[in-house]
Coordinates of C-alpha atoms in Angstrom, one line a residue:
Chain A
M6 CA 126.3 106.6 144.7
S7 CA 127.8 109.1 146.8
L8 CA 128.7 112.9 146.2
K9 CA 132.3 112.6 145.8
R10 CA 132.8 116.4 146.2
K11 CA 134.6 118.1 148.9
D12 CA 132.8 121.1 148.4
L13 CA 129.5 122.3 146.6
L14 CA 130.3 125.4 144.9
S15 CA 128.0 125.9 141.7
L16 CA 125.5 123.9 139.8
A17 CA 127.8 124.8 136.9
T18 CA 129.8 121.7 137.7
L19 CA 127.3 119.0 139.3
S20 CA 125.9 116.2 137.4
V21 CA 122.8 115.3 136.1
E22 CA 123.5 112.3 138.5
E23 CA 124.8 114.4 141.2
I24 CA 121.4 117.0 141.3
M25 CA 119.2 114.0 141.6
L26 CA 121.5 112.1 144.5
I27 CA 121.0 115.7 146.1
L28 CA 117.1 115.7 145.5
E29 CA 116.6 111.9 146.3
T30 CA 118.5 112.2 149.4
A31 CA 116.5 115.2 150.8
D32 CA 113.3 112.8 150.3
S33 CA 114.4 111.4 153.4
F34 CA 115.1 114.4 155.6
K35 CA 111.5 115.7 154.3
E36 CA 110.0 112.5 155.8
V37 CA 112.3 114.0 159.3
T38 CA 111.1 117.4 159.2
G39 CA 107.2 116.1 159.2
R40 CA 108.1 114.3 162.5
E41 CA 107.0 115.5 165.6
I42 CA 111.1 115.2 167.1
K43 CA 112.5 116.6 164.3
K44 CA 115.9 115.9 164.8
V45 CA 118.4 113.0 164.3
P46 CA 122.2 111.8 165.4
A47 CA 123.5 111.7 161.9
L48 CA 126.5 114.9 162.2
R49 CA 126.6 114.4 166.1
G50 CA 130.1 115.5 166.3
K51 CA 130.2 117.8 163.6
T52 CA 130.7 121.6 163.7
V53 CA 129.6 123.2 161.0
V54 CA 130.0 127.1 161.0
N55 CA 128.2 130.2 158.8
L56 CA 130.1 132.9 157.7
F57 CA 127.9 135.3 156.1
F58 CA 129.3 138.3 154.8
E59 CA 126.1 139.7 153.6
P60 CA 123.0 140.4 155.5
S61 CA 120.8 136.9 155.2
T62 CA 118.1 135.9 157.5
R63 CA 116.4 133.6 155.0
T64 CA 119.6 131.0 153.6
R65 CA 121.4 131.5 157.2
T66 CA 118.8 130.4 159.6
S67 CA 117.6 127.7 156.9
F68 CA 121.0 126.4 157.1
E69 CA 121.3 126.9 161.1
L70 CA 117.9 124.9 161.6
A71 CA 119.4 121.8 159.0
A72 CA 122.4 121.2 160.8
K73 CA 120.8 121.4 163.9
R74 CA 117.8 119.1 163.0
L75 CA 121.3 116.8 162.0
S76 CA 122.6 117.1 165.5
A77 CA 125.7 119.4 164.2
D78 CA 127.0 122.1 166.4
V79 CA 126.2 125.6 164.8
I80 CA 128.7 128.8 165.2
N81 CA 127.2 132.1 163.3
F82 CA 130.1 134.3 161.8
S83 CA 128.8 137.7 160.6
P84 CA 131.3 140.3 159.8
S85 CA 129.8 143.2 161.9
S86 CA 130.5 141.0 164.7
S87 CA 133.6 139.4 163.8
S88 CA 137.6 140.6 163.1
V89 CA 136.9 141.5 160.0
V90 CA 135.5 144.9 160.8
K91 CA 138.9 145.0 161.8
G92 CA 140.4 143.8 158.5
E93 CA 141.5 141.0 158.7
T94 CA 141.0 138.6 155.1
L95 CA 138.4 136.4 154.2
L96 CA 141.3 133.6 153.6
D97 CA 142.6 134.3 157.2
T98 CA 139.4 134.2 159.1
A99 CA 138.5 131.5 157.4
R100 CA 142.1 129.6 158.6
N101 CA 140.9 130.9 162.3
I102 CA 137.3 129.1 161.8
E103 CA 139.6 125.8 160.3
A104 CA 141.6 126.0 163.0
M105 CA 139.0 125.5 165.7
Q106 CA 138.2 122.0 163.7
A107 CA 134.9 122.8 161.3
D108 CA 134.4 120.5 159.0
I109 CA 131.1 122.4 157.0
I110 CA 131.9 126.2 156.4
V111 CA 129.0 127.3 154.5
L112 CA 129.7 131.0 153.1
R113 CA 128.2 133.3 152.2
H114 CA 130.1 136.7 149.9
P115 CA 129.9 139.1 147.9
A116 CA 132.4 138.6 145.7
A117 CA 131.8 135.9 142.6
G118 CA 133.9 133.1 143.0
A119 CA 134.9 133.6 146.7
A120 CA 133.3 130.2 147.9
E121 CA 136.2 128.6 145.3
T122 CA 138.6 130.6 146.8
L123 CA 137.5 129.2 150.0
A124 CA 137.4 125.7 149.4
R125 CA 140.8 125.7 147.8
S126 CA 142.9 127.0 150.8
V127 CA 140.8 125.1 153.9
K128 CA 140.1 121.8 154.3
S129 CA 136.7 121.6 155.4
S130 CA 134.4 121.5 153.5
V131 CA 132.8 124.2 151.9
I132 CA 129.0 125.2 150.7
N133 CA 128.9 128.5 148.7
A134 CA 125.5 129.8 150.2
G135 CA 125.3 133.0 147.7
D136 CA 128.6 134.7 145.8
G137 CA 127.7 137.7 144.1
W138 CA 126.2 137.9 141.2
H139 CA 127.8 134.2 140.8
E140 CA 125.8 131.2 141.7
H141 CA 123.8 130.3 144.9
P142 CA 123.4 126.4 144.4
T143 CA 121.5 125.9 147.2
Q144 CA 118.3 127.8 146.7
A145 CA 118.3 126.5 143.0
L146 CA 118.9 122.9 144.8
L147 CA 115.2 123.7 146.4
D148 CA 113.4 125.1 144.0
L149 CA 113.8 122.0 142.1
Y150 CA 113.3 120.1 144.9
T151 CA 109.5 122.1 145.0
I152 CA 109.2 121.1 141.4
R153 CA 109.9 117.5 141.5
E154 CA 107.8 117.6 144.6
R155 CA 104.8 119.3 142.5
K156 CA 105.3 116.2 140.4
L157 CA 106.5 118.1 137.4
P158 CA 109.2 116.5 135.1
F159 CA 111.7 118.4 134.0
K160 CA 112.4 116.8 130.6
G161 CA 110.4 119.6 128.6
L162 CA 109.1 121.5 131.4
R163 CA 108.9 125.0 130.4
V164 CA 110.2 127.7 132.9
A165 CA 110.3 131.1 133.1
I166 CA 112.4 133.5 134.8
V167 CA 111.2 136.7 135.6
G168 CA 113.0 140.1 136.9
D169 CA 116.6 141.1 137.4
V170 CA 118.9 138.3 135.9
T171 CA 121.9 139.5 135.7
H172 CA 121.8 140.3 139.4
S173 CA 120.3 136.8 140.5
R174 CA 122.2 134.5 141.0
V175 CA 119.4 132.6 141.8
A176 CA 118.4 132.9 138.6
R177 CA 121.9 131.6 137.1
S178 CA 122.4 128.2 139.4
N179 CA 118.6 127.6 138.1
I180 CA 119.2 128.0 134.9
H181 CA 122.5 125.6 134.7
A182 CA 120.4 123.4 136.3
L183 CA 117.3 123.2 134.5
V184 CA 119.1 122.9 131.2
K185 CA 120.9 119.9 132.4
L186 CA 118.1 118.5 133.6
G187 CA 116.7 118.9 129.9
A188 CA 114.2 122.0 130.9
E189 CA 113.0 125.2 127.8
V190 CA 114.0 128.1 130.3
R191 CA 113.0 131.7 129.2
V192 CA 114.3 134.4 130.8
V193 CA 112.4 138.1 130.4
G194 CA 112.3 141.6 132.2
P195 CA 113.8 144.4 131.1
P196 CA 117.0 144.7 128.7
T197 CA 119.2 146.5 131.3
M198 CA 118.6 143.6 133.5
I199 CA 119.1 140.4 131.1
P200 CA 122.7 139.3 131.0
P201 CA 124.2 139.4 127.7
A202 CA 125.0 136.0 126.2
V203 CA 122.4 134.6 128.9
D204 CA 120.8 132.4 125.5
R205 CA 124.9 130.6 125.3
L206 CA 123.9 129.1 128.9
G207 CA 120.6 127.8 127.0
A208 CA 118.1 129.9 127.8
R209 CA 115.4 131.7 125.9
V210 CA 115.5 135.6 126.1
Y211 CA 112.0 137.4 126.3
Y212 CA 111.1 141.5 126.7
N213 CA 108.0 140.9 126.8
L214 CA 106.3 139.2 130.1
E215 CA 102.7 138.5 128.0
D216 CA 104.8 136.4 125.5
A217 CA 107.3 134.6 128.2
L218 CA 104.2 133.4 130.6
R219 CA 102.8 131.8 127.0
G220 CA 102.2 127.6 128.1
V221 CA 104.7 127.6 130.8
Q222 CA 104.3 125.1 133.6
V223 CA 106.4 126.9 136.4
I224 CA 106.8 131.1 136.8
M225 CA 110.0 131.6 138.5
M226 CA 109.9 135.5 139.9
L227 CA 113.1 137.5 141.3
R228 CA 113.0 139.9 144.2
L229 CA 113.2 143.7 142.6
Q230 CA 116.3 144.8 144.6
L231 CA 114.7 147.9 145.7
E232 CA 118.7 149.0 146.6
R233 CA 119.7 148.8 142.8
Q234 CA 117.4 151.5 141.3
G235 CA 119.9 154.1 141.9
R236 CA 121.3 152.7 139.1
A237 CA 119.5 153.6 136.6
L238 CA 118.3 149.8 135.5
F239 CA 114.5 151.0 135.8
P240 CA 113.3 154.5 135.5
T241 CA 109.9 153.9 138.6
I242 CA 109.3 151.6 140.4
R243 CA 105.8 151.8 139.0
E244 CA 106.9 151.2 136.0
Y245 CA 108.6 147.9 136.2
S246 CA 105.6 147.1 138.2
R247 CA 103.2 147.4 135.7
L248 CA 105.6 146.0 132.9
Y249 CA 107.1 143.2 134.9
G250 CA 105.0 142.9 137.8
L251 CA 102.8 139.0 138.3
T252 CA 99.2 139.9 138.4
A253 CA 96.5 137.3 138.3
E254 CA 95.4 138.3 134.9
R255 CA 99.3 137.5 133.5
V256 CA 99.8 134.0 135.8
K257 CA 96.2 133.1 133.5
L258 CA 98.2 133.0 130.6
A259 CA 100.5 130.3 131.8
E260 CA 99.7 126.9 131.3
P261 CA 96.3 125.2 134.1
G262 CA 97.9 124.0 137.1
A263 CA 101.2 126.2 137.0
I264 CA 103.3 126.8 139.9
V265 CA 104.8 130.7 141.5
M266 CA 107.9 130.2 142.9
H267 CA 109.8 133.4 144.5
P268 CA 113.5 132.4 146.8
G269 CA 112.2 135.7 149.3
P270 CA 112.0 138.1 150.8
I271 CA 108.9 139.3 148.1
N272 CA 108.2 143.2 147.5
R273 CA 104.2 142.9 147.5
G274 CA 103.0 145.3 144.5
V275 CA 106.3 145.5 142.9
E276 CA 107.5 142.2 141.1
I277 CA 104.2 140.0 142.2
A278 CA 100.6 140.7 143.6
P279 CA 99.5 139.9 147.1
E280 CA 96.8 137.8 145.3
V281 CA 98.9 135.4 143.5
A282 CA 101.6 135.4 146.1
D283 CA 98.5 133.8 148.5
S284 CA 96.9 132.0 145.8
L285 CA 97.0 128.3 145.5
S286 CA 99.4 128.1 142.7
S287 CA 102.0 129.9 144.8
V288 CA 105.0 127.4 146.7
I289 CA 106.7 130.5 148.1
L290 CA 106.3 128.6 151.4
D291 CA 106.6 125.1 150.6
Q292 CA 110.3 126.4 149.4
V293 CA 111.1 127.5 152.1
A294 CA 110.0 124.3 154.0
N295 CA 112.1 122.5 151.2
G296 CA 115.2 124.2 151.7
V297 CA 115.8 122.8 155.2
A298 CA 115.4 118.9 154.1
V299 CA 117.3 119.9 151.2
R300 CA 120.4 121.6 153.0
M301 CA 120.0 118.9 155.5
G302 CA 120.3 116.2 152.5
I303 CA 123.6 118.5 151.3
L304 CA 125.1 118.4 154.9
Y305 CA 125.1 115.1 155.2
L306 CA 126.0 114.1 151.4
M307 CA 129.0 116.6 152.4
S308 CA 130.0 115.2 155.9
G309 CA 132.0 112.3 154.4
A310 CA 135.3 111.9 156.6
N311 CA 137.6 113.8 155.2
Chain B
M15 CA 125.8 96.1 158.4
T16 CA 125.6 92.5 157.4
T17 CA 127.1 93.2 154.0
G18 CA 131.3 92.7 153.7
A19 CA 133.5 93.5 150.5
R20 CA 132.8 90.6 148.1
T21 CA 135.5 88.8 146.6
E22 CA 135.4 88.0 142.7
K23 CA 134.1 84.3 142.5
P24 CA 133.1 83.3 146.8
Q25 CA 132.5 80.3 147.5
E26 CA 128.6 80.0 148.4
R27 CA 127.4 77.2 150.7
L28 CA 123.5 76.9 150.8
V29 CA 121.5 77.2 154.5
M30 CA 118.3 77.9 154.3
E31 CA 116.5 76.5 151.1
A32 CA 112.5 78.4 150.3
G33 CA 110.7 75.8 152.1
D34 CA 112.6 76.4 155.2
I35 CA 112.5 80.2 154.8
A36 CA 108.5 79.8 154.5
R37 CA 108.3 77.4 157.7
A38 CA 110.2 79.1 159.7
L39 CA 108.4 82.6 158.9
T40 CA 104.9 80.8 159.6
R41 CA 106.4 79.3 163.3
I42 CA 107.8 83.0 164.1
A43 CA 104.0 84.3 162.7
H44 CA 102.4 81.9 165.4
E45 CA 105.1 83.0 168.7
I46 CA 104.3 86.4 167.7
L47 CA 101.1 85.6 168.2
E48 CA 101.3 83.4 171.4
R49 CA 103.6 86.2 173.0
N50 CA 101.4 89.4 172.5
K51 CA 98.2 87.1 172.8
G52 CA 96.8 88.2 169.9
T53 CA 97.4 91.5 167.5
K54 CA 96.1 94.2 169.7
D55 CA 98.1 96.8 169.9
L56 CA 101.0 95.4 167.4
A57 CA 102.4 96.3 164.3
L58 CA 105.4 95.5 162.7
V59 CA 108.2 97.5 161.4
G60 CA 111.0 96.0 159.0
I61 CA 114.2 97.6 158.2
R62 CA 115.1 98.1 154.8
T63 CA 115.3 96.7 153.0
G64 CA 116.0 92.8 153.8
G65 CA 113.2 93.4 156.9
V66 CA 110.9 95.3 154.9
H67 CA 110.1 92.3 152.5
L68 CA 110.2 89.9 155.8
A69 CA 107.8 92.1 157.6
H70 CA 105.5 91.6 154.8
R71 CA 105.6 88.5 155.1
L72 CA 105.1 88.1 158.7
A73 CA 101.9 90.4 158.6
R74 CA 100.2 88.1 155.3
R75 CA 100.8 84.7 158.0
I76 CA 99.0 86.4 160.6
H77 CA 96.6 88.1 158.6
D78 CA 95.7 84.5 157.5
I79 CA 96.2 82.9 161.0
E80 CA 93.7 85.4 163.1
G81 CA 92.1 87.3 160.6
A82 CA 93.2 90.7 161.9
Q83 CA 96.0 93.2 159.7
V84 CA 99.1 94.4 161.7
P85 CA 100.1 97.9 160.1
I86 CA 103.5 97.7 159.2
G87 CA 106.1 100.8 158.9
E88 CA 110.0 101.1 157.0
L89 CA 112.5 101.4 159.1
D90 CA 115.5 103.2 157.5
I91 CA 118.4 103.2 159.6
T92 CA 121.5 104.8 157.9
L93 CA 121.2 108.3 159.8
Y94 CA 121.1 106.0 163.3
R95 CA 124.4 104.6 162.3
D96 CA 127.4 104.2 164.5
D97 CA 130.2 104.5 161.7
L98 CA 129.3 107.5 160.2
A99 CA 131.6 110.0 161.6
L100 CA 134.3 107.1 160.3
R101 CA 133.2 106.6 156.4
K102 CA 134.7 108.7 153.8
D103 CA 131.5 108.4 151.2
Q104 CA 128.1 108.5 153.0
P105 CA 125.8 105.5 152.0
V106 CA 122.6 106.3 150.4
L107 CA 119.6 107.2 152.6
R108 CA 116.2 106.1 151.9
K109 CA 113.1 106.3 153.4
T110 CA 111.7 106.0 156.6
S111 CA 108.0 105.0 156.2
V112 CA 105.9 104.8 159.8
P113 CA 102.2 105.5 158.7
F114 CA 101.0 105.0 162.0
N115 CA 102.0 106.3 165.6
I116 CA 103.9 103.7 167.3
S117 CA 103.2 105.3 171.2
D118 CA 101.6 102.8 173.4
L119 CA 102.1 100.2 170.5
K120 CA 104.0 96.5 171.1
I121 CA 106.2 97.1 167.8
V122 CA 108.0 94.0 166.5
L123 CA 111.4 95.2 164.4
V124 CA 111.8 92.2 161.7
D125 CA 115.2 92.0 159.6
D126 CA 117.0 89.8 158.1
V127 CA 120.3 89.0 159.7
L128 CA 121.2 89.5 163.4
F129 CA 125.2 90.0 163.8
T130 CA 127.0 92.8 165.4
G131 CA 123.8 93.6 167.2
R132 CA 124.6 97.4 165.9
T133 CA 121.6 97.7 163.3
T134 CA 119.6 96.8 166.0
R135 CA 120.6 99.3 168.3
A136 CA 119.9 102.2 165.6
A137 CA 116.9 100.6 164.7
M138 CA 115.5 101.2 167.8
D139 CA 117.0 104.8 168.8
G140 CA 115.1 105.7 165.5
L141 CA 112.1 103.9 166.6
I142 CA 112.0 105.8 169.5
D143 CA 112.4 109.0 168.3
L144 CA 109.2 108.5 166.2
G145 CA 107.6 107.9 169.7
R146 CA 107.3 105.4 173.1
P147 CA 106.1 102.2 172.0
A148 CA 105.1 100.4 174.6
E149 CA 107.2 97.4 174.0
I150 CA 110.0 96.5 171.6
Q151 CA 110.5 92.7 170.3
L152 CA 113.2 91.4 167.7
A153 CA 112.5 89.0 164.7
V154 CA 115.4 87.9 162.2
L155 CA 115.3 85.1 160.3
V156 CA 119.1 84.6 161.0
D157 CA 120.9 84.8 164.1
R158 CA 124.5 84.0 162.9
G159 CA 126.3 84.9 166.2
H160 CA 128.8 87.6 167.2
R161 CA 127.0 89.7 169.0
Q162 CA 129.0 93.3 170.2
L163 CA 126.0 94.8 171.8
P164 CA 123.9 93.2 174.5
I165 CA 121.0 92.4 172.4
K166 CA 118.8 89.4 171.7
A167 CA 116.2 88.4 169.4
N168 CA 112.9 87.4 170.7
Y169 CA 111.8 85.4 167.4
I170 CA 114.3 83.5 165.2
G171 CA 114.2 81.4 162.2
K172 CA 117.3 79.6 162.2
N173 CA 120.6 80.2 164.5
I174 CA 123.4 79.3 161.9
P175 CA 127.0 79.0 163.2
T176 CA 129.6 81.5 161.2
S177 CA 133.3 82.6 161.4
R178 CA 133.3 86.3 161.6
D179 CA 134.7 87.3 158.4
E180 CA 131.9 85.6 156.6
I181 CA 129.3 86.8 154.4
V182 CA 125.7 85.7 155.5
K183 CA 123.2 86.4 152.5
V184 CA 119.3 86.6 152.4
L185 CA 117.8 86.2 149.1
L186 CA 114.5 87.3 148.2
E187 CA 111.9 86.9 145.7
E188 CA 110.6 90.2 146.1
E189 CA 114.7 91.1 145.0
G190 CA 114.2 89.4 142.0
E191 CA 115.7 86.4 143.4
E192 CA 115.0 82.9 144.3
D193 CA 114.7 82.5 148.1
R194 CA 117.5 81.3 149.8
V195 CA 120.0 82.1 152.3
V196 CA 123.4 81.2 151.5
I197 CA 126.9 81.8 153.4
L198 CA 129.8 83.4 151.2
K199 CA 133.0 82.5 152.4
A200 CA 135.4 85.7 152.6

């Protein structure tokens, strides 16, 4: 089987078979990233453009490293250093990039649906690296890979997603994928941070962290976006932390051997206690390492001739 | 890269039976030991998928003859193919697993069929990315000719003259088949 798609825009539109193909392909690249010479010639002569309209270090670096380890040429475009400040639209910027023979465009944009709009108007493959509050498919895929690496079967898996679910594209992508794979997904946070009708995606809503954590095998923490504090979503960071921060005590409510995940960057002492972030149950750094292998797999699968 | 498009009802011609394969592998095992003067610094690396099975069979025979266990690796050459950029759909990747340091070892690459030589070229590039072997040798069950690269096998089970459009298939027990080699008319 191969991935018969030009673009990777969301997990809502991916089948279980396609998700599993990506995870299995990433296995091969995990082996490559463990070698002394971490480079293979598979994407020689291909050009990957990182087009990031939002600040990002982790995701951009991860894509850059993935592309370089596949021997592709990588160009990083960010708005502060480009013609966007001069008023060029997204599509015009993209068409210019395409005219330079880019094979794959990796797009991060503050507007939901930006990746899809771009994909419709350019011939290059488009990979969504986060669009507004919509989706962040590659992050969810690396989360799934990390869960699978821990030999946790998806069917019947109990997962708690904790924090600002409304503003989290990571949460949305994970809910879509995990529900599809047969997991039981719980979302928990203050009511101001739980999107209306999230139950229609197949997730169960909790407002009490202790209740949500009972018996789960995976705890997925979301970053508290401190820059949103002015929007009256929660009274104070201290109160948020007291009610929804993951402490060692609370981890004990989960099933023994449960793993703690976080897409980063973490706010130590806010959504996650330092001793939890550094504990054996934390797979946060595995997620980062796996991110490169998973993105290599995605780039490889998307790089067929058009 | 030995398979091509299969037709609905291909004519099948048997060129090696189970006994022929077994005897050819026994001879190759002896030749490997003779050329390398035993098993010191020797390792086998099979090219997925047929070559891996044959490497395991050769290792068993080497063990029977010399009493020594040689390390076995498994190589997936997909990422080193020279036609990746031309293909519409990317081939399914399988895992490379060479759980030992190949540097300074004498590596015998094992494949089922030697045809254009492109797979062997890819395998050599793949191996060299894992380390610097002292030597690379090539063992194949079938050499069917039609080389497109200057590559030659050190150990050959059987030379089988073919025309370019024929397909040579090595069927093995490990894949749930009766051991045999057949030629399919395209």
